[in-house]
Amino acid sequence: MSDAPAQMTYRQALAQALREEMERDESVFLMGEDIGHFDGAFKVTKGMLAEFGPTRVVDTPITEAGFTGLGIGAAMAGLRPVVEIMTVNFALVAMDQIVSNASKIHYMFGGQVPVPMVIRMPGGAGHQLSAQHSHSLEAMFTHVPGLKVVVPATPEDAKGLLKTAIRDDDPVIFLESEGLYGKKGPVGGDDHLIPFGQAVVRRPGRDCTVIAHSRMVWVALAAAETLAGQGVEVEVIDPRTFRPLDLNTLADSVRRTSRAVVVDEGWPECGIAAGVAAHLYEACFDWLDAPIGRVNSADVPMPYAKNLEQAAIPQPDDVVAAVLATMAREVPR
Amino acid sequence: MSTSPPAGPTPEEMRDMLRAMTLIRRFEERASEEYMAGRIGGFLHLAIGEEAAIVGTVSALRPDDPLTSTYREHGQALARGTDPRAIMAELLGRATGICGGRGGSMHLMDRERSFYGGYGIVGGSVPLALGLAWASHYRGDDRVSVTMFGEGAANQGVVSECFNMAGLWDLPIVFLILNNQYGMGTPVERAAAVEDFYPRATAYDIESWKVDGMDVLAVRAAISEAARLAREERRPACVELLAYRYKGHSMSDPDTVRDAAEKERWKARDPLVTFERVLLGEGIMDASAIAQMQAEVDQVVDDATEFAKGSPEVPVDQLADQVYAQPWNDDPRGSALVNP
Ligand SMILES: Cc1ncc(C[n+]2csc(CCOP(=O)(O)OP(=O)(O)O)c2C)c(N)n1
């Protein structure tokens, strides 16, 4: 037997995490639209209905507010629901349950009941799904105290973070990326849990820190490759969770490179990039040689036409340009 | 513990019910005074007039049946047996409050007594009750989840979503529509296409009916039957209780919209007075026993109020305690950062 970690897709890694945790803990159950008989809109839960039965893999009506709230109530009763919302776009109809109930119940009632649940949902643009099906809503969820917000970029993180999420006693918003389900990579074993609040350096470098999460990690790494060809070495850091946020790892890097660019597929106003940049200004102002760059989706509803959509989503070239802009602004010493 | 309490209460239970109704009335009258004196902030919604609906319901349940309510929920907590001191202290925002001063009047919870809370978003608590019922279904226990909400809340889409899932999966839940005929200042006839609410549940294959919510014995009988259906036949049920609130929507509502004659008509059916008459008529209590019970209740309310007033404020360095069950830092102001 080889000790080399298994290679699998992000989709398979998620499925493995669900299976392992369901086998380990009977209080874990899955609920969502078309996750059973249909194997899930993105096939993450393929075969699980047959394995675990209809009480633990529950096909719901199209009723996101209702079944998200049901999950919260079940969590209050001590179960560990993993609710799948087909895509993050449909979480908007469940937002009252997430914001008014899930995030508040532990605090508002003085800590009497925790809400140990996971809400999994994929988001992101890139498949010409146009305005209503292309959201990246990390910022909305991260805005809310009481939630935890997880944004895996690799199969290893998808598995390790989902296992941690299921065992966590708080409501966890687990944001997958539609563009990453087929991405392959190594994953850890049964006992490989990745703690929340630990950023990871995806590529070391000395000239500029690029902070990116989820699919944007891969966009940032492509940009880093291009920049390396021009003699610019960027350090790519993936926060992996926004609540909690490992500012220390980000700030340590920025203090070394003196420059930073934050890449985020969401919109620019009050977005993730804006929020991370604000933390970095507070933590690293004296070390910065240039204003922090932000790369976001264009400030428009996502258009359908392929060329417009591609123009709206952050591309490696946008990251390259943002990094070079921070370099050009270098204050001479 | 496997069956619901019988529909007909014993004399002792009837005495307890009258006491509970009296406690709710007197407690809320005192809370209103404390609000006027500026010691209670925020919203204060009184259920005066709705005591029969509350006590009739709670007395028909097992103490471990999960119960959820709206922001008008002091009565549910009192009827479940929560210490009045801890409730009044919560209303005054003190450290000794049942929720440590985090919730206030609208957000009482007593987990130990399976009272799963009061919620402020109209209709938003109903799916939580469905989840509590789901948990019983999932574990195969025989608890029945009961959720009380207003006729105004019944117009929220999520309530229909819950009717559907309860009917679809046969969940052990009782939906209790407390129809006090007004959502703030809007009477039913200006808010609902059909004035009866119970048929909405019928549409989802849920047994449903309407009862006089001013009559505590009628309420108790109806909820007993609803809970029996849910507990023994594993079917959801819905009961619409027709009632009336005697005060404005909350303390900040001067209650000028509702017709004075209408109010008088409903006050003539005061659930406490009506039930006292029943107890007197059946010889279960005499006038002096009732007076003595009322005096005892007043003492309980006095004691709760004194306790609350004498209780310490919540230390500000505990501001961010309990945001998370598994926190990552101890920053008293709360923070998304791991090590601020
Ligand atoms: C979603 C939402 N919309 C509006 C309000 C403001 N509001 C609070 S109570 C209320 C009336 C609710 O009436 P009903 O459900 O009949 O309950 P009642 O207050 O009569 O007990 C309204 C409109 C709210 N809290 N939540």
Short mmCIF file of N, CA and C in Angstrom, two decimals, chain A residues 26-29 31 54-56 58-67 69-74 76-79 96-97 100-101 103 105-114 142 144-148 167-170 196-198 242-248 279, chain B residues 90 98-100 102-104 106-112 115-132 134-139 143 158 161-162 164-165 168-169 171 318-328 335-340:
data_model
loop_
_atom_site.label_atom_id
_atom_site.label_comp_id
_atom_site.label_asym_id
_atom_site.label_seq_id
_atom_site.Cartn_x
_atom_site.Cartn_y
_atom_site.Cartn_z
N GLU A 26 -24.39 9.44 13.50
CA GLU A 26 -25.76 9.22 13.03
C GLU A 26 -26.62 10.46 13.02
N SER A 27 -26.18 11.50 13.71
CA SER A 27 -27.00 12.71 13.74
C SER A 27 -26.80 13.57 12.49
N VAL A 28 -25.85 13.17 11.63
CA VAL A 28 -25.63 13.92 10.40
C VAL A 28 -26.60 13.43 9.33
N PHE A 29 -27.33 14.37 8.73
CA PHE A 29 -28.19 14.01 7.60
C PHE A 29 -28.12 15.09 6.53
N MET A 31 -30.00 17.23 3.35
CA MET A 31 -31.33 17.66 2.92
C MET A 31 -31.16 18.70 1.83
N PRO A 54 -33.73 7.23 2.88
CA PRO A 54 -34.44 8.50 2.67
C PRO A 54 -34.59 9.37 3.91
N THR A 55 -34.30 8.83 5.09
CA THR A 55 -34.36 9.69 6.28
C THR A 55 -33.07 10.50 6.42
N ARG A 56 -31.99 9.99 5.87
CA ARG A 56 -30.71 10.70 6.01
C ARG A 56 -30.29 11.42 4.74
N VAL A 58 -32.41 13.48 2.15
CA VAL A 58 -33.80 13.88 2.00
C VAL A 58 -33.98 14.81 0.81
N ASP A 59 -34.76 14.35 -0.14
CA ASP A 59 -35.16 15.21 -1.26
C ASP A 59 -36.26 16.14 -0.78
N THR A 60 -36.07 17.43 -1.00
CA THR A 60 -37.07 18.39 -0.52
C THR A 60 -37.86 18.97 -1.68
N PRO A 61 -39.00 19.56 -1.37
CA PRO A 61 -39.64 20.42 -2.36
C PRO A 61 -38.76 21.67 -2.60
N ILE A 62 -39.12 22.45 -3.59
CA ILE A 62 -38.36 23.67 -3.90
C ILE A 62 -38.83 24.76 -2.95
N THR A 63 -38.15 24.83 -1.83
CA THR A 63 -38.70 25.57 -0.69
C THR A 63 -37.56 25.95 0.25
N GLU A 64 -36.64 26.77 -0.29
CA GLU A 64 -35.36 26.99 0.40
C GLU A 64 -35.53 27.59 1.78
N ALA A 65 -36.42 28.59 1.90
CA ALA A 65 -36.60 29.19 3.22
C ALA A 65 -37.10 28.12 4.19
N GLY A 66 -38.04 27.32 3.73
CA GLY A 66 -38.63 26.31 4.60
C GLY A 66 -37.64 25.25 5.03
N PHE A 67 -36.91 24.67 4.09
CA PHE A 67 -36.04 23.57 4.54
C PHE A 67 -34.74 24.07 5.18
N GLY A 69 -34.80 26.62 7.23
CA GLY A 69 -35.31 26.81 8.60
C GLY A 69 -35.50 25.48 9.30
N LEU A 70 -35.99 24.50 8.57
CA LEU A 70 -36.14 23.17 9.16
C LEU A 70 -34.78 22.66 9.65
N GLY A 71 -33.77 22.86 8.84
CA GLY A 71 -32.42 22.44 9.25
C GLY A 71 -31.98 23.14 10.53
N ILE A 72 -32.29 24.43 10.63
CA ILE A 72 -31.90 25.17 11.84
C ILE A 72 -32.61 24.57 13.06
N GLY A 73 -33.90 24.32 12.91
CA GLY A 73 -34.66 23.74 14.03
C GLY A 73 -34.13 22.36 14.40
N ALA A 74 -33.79 21.57 13.39
CA ALA A 74 -33.25 20.24 13.67
C ALA A 74 -31.90 20.35 14.39
N MET A 76 -31.06 22.80 16.35
CA MET A 76 -31.37 23.21 17.73
C MET A 76 -31.74 22.01 18.57
N ALA A 77 -32.31 21.00 17.92
CA ALA A 77 -32.67 19.78 18.64
C ALA A 77 -31.49 18.82 18.75
N GLY A 78 -30.33 19.21 18.25
CA GLY A 78 -29.13 18.41 18.45
C GLY A 78 -28.71 17.56 17.26
N LEU A 79 -29.44 17.63 16.16
CA LEU A 79 -28.99 16.92 14.96
C LEU A 79 -27.93 17.79 14.25
N ASP A 96 -33.52 35.15 5.22
CA ASP A 96 -34.10 35.46 6.54
C ASP A 96 -33.77 34.36 7.53
N GLN A 97 -33.89 33.12 7.09
CA GLN A 97 -33.58 32.00 7.99
C GLN A 97 -32.11 32.02 8.38
N SER A 100 -31.53 35.89 10.22
CA SER A 100 -32.32 36.20 11.42
C SER A 100 -32.36 35.04 12.41
N ASN A 101 -32.23 33.82 11.92
CA ASN A 101 -32.31 32.68 12.83
C ASN A 101 -30.95 32.02 13.04
N SER A 103 -27.83 32.59 12.45
CA SER A 103 -26.68 33.32 12.98
C SER A 103 -26.94 33.88 14.37
N ILE A 105 -29.36 32.68 16.90
CA ILE A 105 -30.03 31.91 17.95
C ILE A 105 -29.12 31.65 19.14
N HIS A 106 -27.86 31.33 18.90
CA HIS A 106 -26.99 31.05 20.04
C HIS A 106 -26.81 32.28 20.91
N TYR A 107 -26.59 33.41 20.28
CA TYR A 107 -26.34 34.64 21.03
C TYR A 107 -27.60 35.18 21.69
N MET A 108 -28.64 35.30 20.86
CA MET A 108 -29.87 35.97 21.26
C MET A 108 -30.54 35.31 22.46
N PHE A 109 -30.33 34.01 22.60
CA PHE A 109 -30.93 33.28 23.72
C PHE A 109 -29.90 32.96 24.79
N GLY A 110 -28.82 33.74 24.79
CA GLY A 110 -27.85 33.61 25.87
C GLY A 110 -27.09 32.29 25.89
N GLY A 111 -26.89 31.73 24.71
CA GLY A 111 -26.06 30.53 24.63
C GLY A 111 -26.77 29.25 25.01
N GLN A 112 -28.11 29.28 25.06
CA GLN A 112 -28.82 28.06 25.50
C GLN A 112 -28.77 26.94 24.46
N VAL A 113 -28.86 27.28 23.18
CA VAL A 113 -28.75 26.22 22.16
C VAL A 113 -27.83 26.63 21.03
N PRO A 114 -26.90 25.74 20.69
CA PRO A 114 -26.08 25.97 19.50
C PRO A 114 -26.84 25.55 18.24
N THR A 142 -20.25 36.88 5.03
CA THR A 142 -19.17 37.26 5.93
C THR A 142 -19.55 38.47 6.76
N VAL A 144 -22.05 38.83 8.44
CA VAL A 144 -22.95 38.48 9.54
C VAL A 144 -22.25 37.75 10.68
N PRO A 145 -22.13 38.40 11.85
CA PRO A 145 -21.57 37.68 12.99
C PRO A 145 -22.49 36.52 13.38
N GLY A 146 -21.90 35.44 13.79
CA GLY A 146 -22.67 34.25 14.15
C GLY A 146 -22.57 33.17 13.09
N LEU A 147 -22.21 33.57 11.86
CA LEU A 147 -21.96 32.56 10.82
C LEU A 147 -20.47 32.29 10.74
N LYS A 148 -20.12 31.12 10.23
CA LYS A 148 -18.76 30.84 9.80
C LYS A 148 -18.80 30.69 8.28
N ARG A 167 -18.47 18.92 11.93
CA ARG A 167 -18.25 18.70 13.37
C ARG A 167 -18.35 19.99 14.18
N ASP A 168 -18.41 21.13 13.48
CA ASP A 168 -18.45 22.42 14.18
C ASP A 168 -19.82 22.64 14.81
N ASP A 169 -19.84 23.36 15.93
CA ASP A 169 -21.09 23.58 16.64
C ASP A 169 -21.83 24.85 16.21
N ASP A 170 -21.32 25.54 15.22
CA ASP A 170 -21.97 26.77 14.76
C ASP A 170 -22.47 26.59 13.33
N PHE A 196 -10.55 25.79 10.83
CA PHE A 196 -10.95 27.10 10.31
C PHE A 196 -9.94 28.15 10.77
N GLY A 197 -9.79 29.21 9.97
CA GLY A 197 -8.95 30.32 10.39
C GLY A 197 -7.47 30.08 10.17
N GLN A 198 -7.14 29.24 9.20
CA GLN A 198 -5.72 29.06 8.85
C GLN A 198 -5.55 29.26 7.35
N PHE A 242 -13.36 33.02 5.70
CA PHE A 242 -13.45 34.47 5.95
C PHE A 242 -13.97 34.78 7.35
N ARG A 243 -14.69 33.83 7.92
CA ARG A 243 -15.07 33.89 9.34
C ARG A 243 -14.77 32.53 9.89
N PRO A 244 -13.72 32.34 10.63
CA PRO A 244 -12.74 33.35 11.04
C PRO A 244 -11.74 33.67 9.92
N LEU A 245 -11.12 34.84 10.04
CA LEU A 245 -10.12 35.26 9.06
C LEU A 245 -8.74 35.25 9.71
N ASP A 246 -7.82 34.57 9.05
CA ASP A 246 -6.43 34.49 9.54
C ASP A 246 -5.66 35.69 9.02
N LEU A 247 -5.91 36.84 9.64
CA LEU A 247 -5.25 38.06 9.16
C LEU A 247 -3.74 37.99 9.36
N ASN A 248 -3.31 37.28 10.40
CA ASN A 248 -1.87 37.26 10.69
C ASN A 248 -1.05 36.75 9.52
N HIS A 279 -8.65 45.54 6.43
CA HIS A 279 -7.87 44.91 7.52
C HIS A 279 -6.38 45.09 7.27
N GLU B 90 -34.86 39.47 32.36
CA GLU B 90 -34.56 39.57 30.93
C GLU B 90 -35.20 40.82 30.34
N ILE B 98 -33.21 35.28 31.73
CA ILE B 98 -33.19 33.90 31.23
C ILE B 98 -32.26 33.77 30.03
N CYS B 99 -32.05 34.85 29.28
CA CYS B 99 -31.11 34.82 28.16
C CYS B 99 -29.93 35.76 28.40
N GLY B 100 -29.66 36.03 29.67
CA GLY B 100 -28.49 36.85 30.01
C GLY B 100 -28.56 38.25 29.43
N ARG B 102 -29.48 39.12 26.52
CA ARG B 102 -29.21 39.18 25.08
C ARG B 102 -30.49 39.28 24.26
N GLY B 103 -31.59 38.77 24.83
CA GLY B 103 -32.80 38.65 24.02
C GLY B 103 -33.85 39.72 24.29
N GLY B 104 -34.13 39.97 25.56
CA GLY B 104 -35.20 40.90 25.90
C GLY B 104 -36.58 40.27 25.73
N MET B 106 -38.75 40.06 23.41
CA MET B 106 -39.15 39.32 22.20
C MET B 106 -38.46 37.97 22.06
N HIS B 107 -37.37 37.79 22.82
CA HIS B 107 -36.56 36.59 22.59
C HIS B 107 -36.27 35.85 23.88
N LEU B 108 -37.34 35.40 24.51
CA LEU B 108 -37.18 34.52 25.66
C LEU B 108 -37.00 33.09 25.16
N MET B 109 -36.22 32.32 25.87
CA MET B 109 -36.11 30.89 25.59
C MET B 109 -35.84 30.18 26.92
N ASP B 110 -36.38 29.01 27.07
CA ASP B 110 -36.05 28.20 28.23
C ASP B 110 -35.86 26.77 27.74
N ARG B 111 -34.65 26.51 27.36
CA ARG B 111 -34.30 25.23 26.76
C ARG B 111 -34.65 24.05 27.68
N GLU B 112 -34.40 24.27 28.97
CA GLU B 112 -34.65 23.20 29.94
C GLU B 112 -36.12 22.79 29.96
N PHE B 115 -38.96 25.14 25.86
CA PHE B 115 -39.51 26.33 25.21
C PHE B 115 -38.41 26.89 24.31
N TYR B 116 -38.58 26.69 23.00
CA TYR B 116 -37.51 26.98 22.06
C TYR B 116 -37.55 28.39 21.50
N GLY B 117 -38.28 29.28 22.19
CA GLY B 117 -38.03 30.66 21.91
C GLY B 117 -39.12 31.47 21.26
N GLY B 118 -38.93 32.77 21.46
CA GLY B 118 -39.75 33.79 20.85
C GLY B 118 -38.94 34.45 19.74
N TYR B 119 -39.58 34.73 18.63
CA TYR B 119 -38.87 35.22 17.44
C TYR B 119 -39.58 36.44 16.89
N GLY B 120 -38.79 37.33 16.32
CA GLY B 120 -39.31 38.63 15.93
C GLY B 120 -39.64 38.81 14.47
N ILE B 121 -39.25 37.87 13.64
CA ILE B 121 -39.55 38.02 12.22
C ILE B 121 -40.84 37.25 11.94
N VAL B 122 -41.86 37.99 11.53
CA VAL B 122 -43.19 37.39 11.43
C VAL B 122 -43.18 36.20 10.46
N GLY B 123 -43.53 35.03 10.97
CA GLY B 123 -43.56 33.80 10.18
C GLY B 123 -42.26 33.02 10.23
N GLY B 124 -41.17 33.68 10.59
CA GLY B 124 -39.84 33.06 10.49
C GLY B 124 -39.57 31.96 11.48
N SER B 125 -40.38 31.87 12.53
CA SER B 125 -40.12 30.83 13.53
C SER B 125 -40.76 29.50 13.15
N VAL B 126 -41.68 29.52 12.22
CA VAL B 126 -42.44 28.30 11.93
C VAL B 126 -41.54 27.18 11.37
N PRO B 127 -40.63 27.47 10.45
CA PRO B 127 -39.75 26.39 9.99
C PRO B 127 -38.86 25.81 11.10
N LEU B 128 -38.55 26.62 12.10
CA LEU B 128 -37.74 26.08 13.21
C LEU B 128 -38.53 24.99 13.93
N ALA B 129 -39.82 25.27 14.13
CA ALA B 129 -40.67 24.26 14.78
C ALA B 129 -40.76 23.01 13.92
N LEU B 130 -40.78 23.22 12.61
CA LEU B 130 -40.82 22.06 11.72
C LEU B 130 -39.54 21.24 11.89
N GLY B 131 -38.42 21.92 12.08
CA GLY B 131 -37.15 21.23 12.29
C GLY B 131 -37.13 20.47 13.62
N LEU B 132 -37.76 21.05 14.64
CA LEU B 132 -37.85 20.35 15.92
C LEU B 132 -38.71 19.10 15.76
N TRP B 134 -39.03 17.54 12.91
CA TRP B 134 -38.19 16.66 12.08
C TRP B 134 -37.27 15.82 12.97
N ALA B 135 -36.72 16.47 14.00
CA ALA B 135 -35.79 15.77 14.88
C ALA B 135 -36.49 14.62 15.59
N SER B 136 -37.73 14.83 16.00
CA SER B 136 -38.48 13.74 16.63
C SER B 136 -38.76 12.62 15.64
N HIS B 137 -39.12 13.02 14.44
CA HIS B 137 -39.36 12.05 13.36
C HIS B 137 -38.08 11.25 13.09
N TYR B 138 -36.96 11.95 13.03
CA TYR B 138 -35.67 11.35 12.69
C TYR B 138 -35.23 10.36 13.77
N ARG B 139 -35.45 10.77 15.02
CA ARG B 139 -35.00 9.91 16.12
C ARG B 139 -36.04 8.88 16.53
N ARG B 143 -42.21 13.01 20.79
CA ARG B 143 -42.51 14.39 21.14
C ARG B 143 -43.27 15.08 20.00
N VAL B 158 -43.45 31.35 3.89
CA VAL B 158 -42.72 30.25 4.52
C VAL B 158 -43.66 29.38 5.37
N GLU B 161 -44.97 26.90 3.08
CA GLU B 161 -43.91 25.92 2.81
C GLU B 161 -43.89 24.86 3.90
N CYS B 162 -44.09 25.31 5.13
CA CYS B 162 -44.04 24.38 6.25
C CYS B 162 -45.27 23.48 6.29
N ASN B 164 -46.77 22.45 3.76
CA ASN B 164 -46.52 21.47 2.70
C ASN B 164 -45.57 20.36 3.17
N MET B 165 -44.46 20.74 3.76
CA MET B 165 -43.50 19.71 4.19
C MET B 165 -44.06 18.85 5.32
N LEU B 168 -46.45 16.55 3.64
CA LEU B 168 -45.72 15.63 2.77
C LEU B 168 -45.03 14.52 3.57
N TRP B 169 -44.41 14.90 4.68
CA TRP B 169 -43.59 13.94 5.43
C TRP B 169 -44.27 13.45 6.72
N LEU B 171 -45.06 14.99 9.59
CA LEU B 171 -44.23 15.34 10.75
C LEU B 171 -45.10 15.62 11.97
N GLN B 318 -18.56 41.15 28.49
CA GLN B 318 -19.18 39.92 27.98
C GLN B 318 -20.00 40.17 26.72
N LEU B 319 -19.81 41.36 26.14
CA LEU B 319 -20.58 41.74 24.95
C LEU B 319 -20.57 40.68 23.86
N ALA B 320 -19.40 40.13 23.59
CA ALA B 320 -19.29 39.20 22.45
C ALA B 320 -19.34 37.74 22.88
N ASP B 321 -19.60 37.51 24.16
CA ASP B 321 -19.74 36.11 24.59
C ASP B 321 -20.95 35.51 23.90
N GLN B 322 -20.87 34.27 23.51
CA GLN B 322 -22.00 33.50 22.97
C GLN B 322 -22.32 33.80 21.51
N VAL B 323 -21.55 34.67 20.85
CA VAL B 323 -21.81 34.83 19.41
C VAL B 323 -21.62 33.47 18.73
N TYR B 324 -20.61 32.76 19.18
CA TYR B 324 -20.33 31.42 18.66
C TYR B 324 -20.32 30.41 19.80
N ALA B 325 -20.76 29.21 19.48
CA ALA B 325 -20.62 28.12 20.43
C ALA B 325 -19.17 27.66 20.46
N GLN B 326 -18.48 27.79 19.31
CA GLN B 326 -17.06 27.47 19.22
C GLN B 326 -16.32 28.70 18.72
N PRO B 327 -15.98 29.61 19.63
CA PRO B 327 -15.33 30.86 19.20
C PRO B 327 -13.85 30.65 18.89
N TRP B 328 -13.26 31.61 18.19
CA TRP B 328 -11.84 31.51 17.85
C TRP B 328 -11.01 32.60 18.51
N SER B 335 -15.14 39.81 16.67
CA SER B 335 -14.23 40.07 15.57
C SER B 335 -14.12 38.83 14.72
N ALA B 336 -14.05 39.06 13.42
CA ALA B 336 -13.86 37.93 12.50
C ALA B 336 -12.42 37.44 12.52
N LEU B 337 -11.52 38.22 13.12
CA LEU B 337 -10.10 37.88 13.04
C LEU B 337 -9.73 36.81 14.06
N VAL B 338 -8.79 35.95 13.62
CA VAL B 338 -8.41 34.84 14.50
C VAL B 338 -7.75 35.34 15.77
N ASN B 339 -6.72 36.16 15.62
CA ASN B 339 -6.03 36.69 16.80
C ASN B 339 -5.90 38.19 16.67
N PRO B 340 -6.93 38.91 17.01
CA PRO B 340 -6.89 40.36 16.78
C PRO B 340 -5.82 41.03 17.63
#
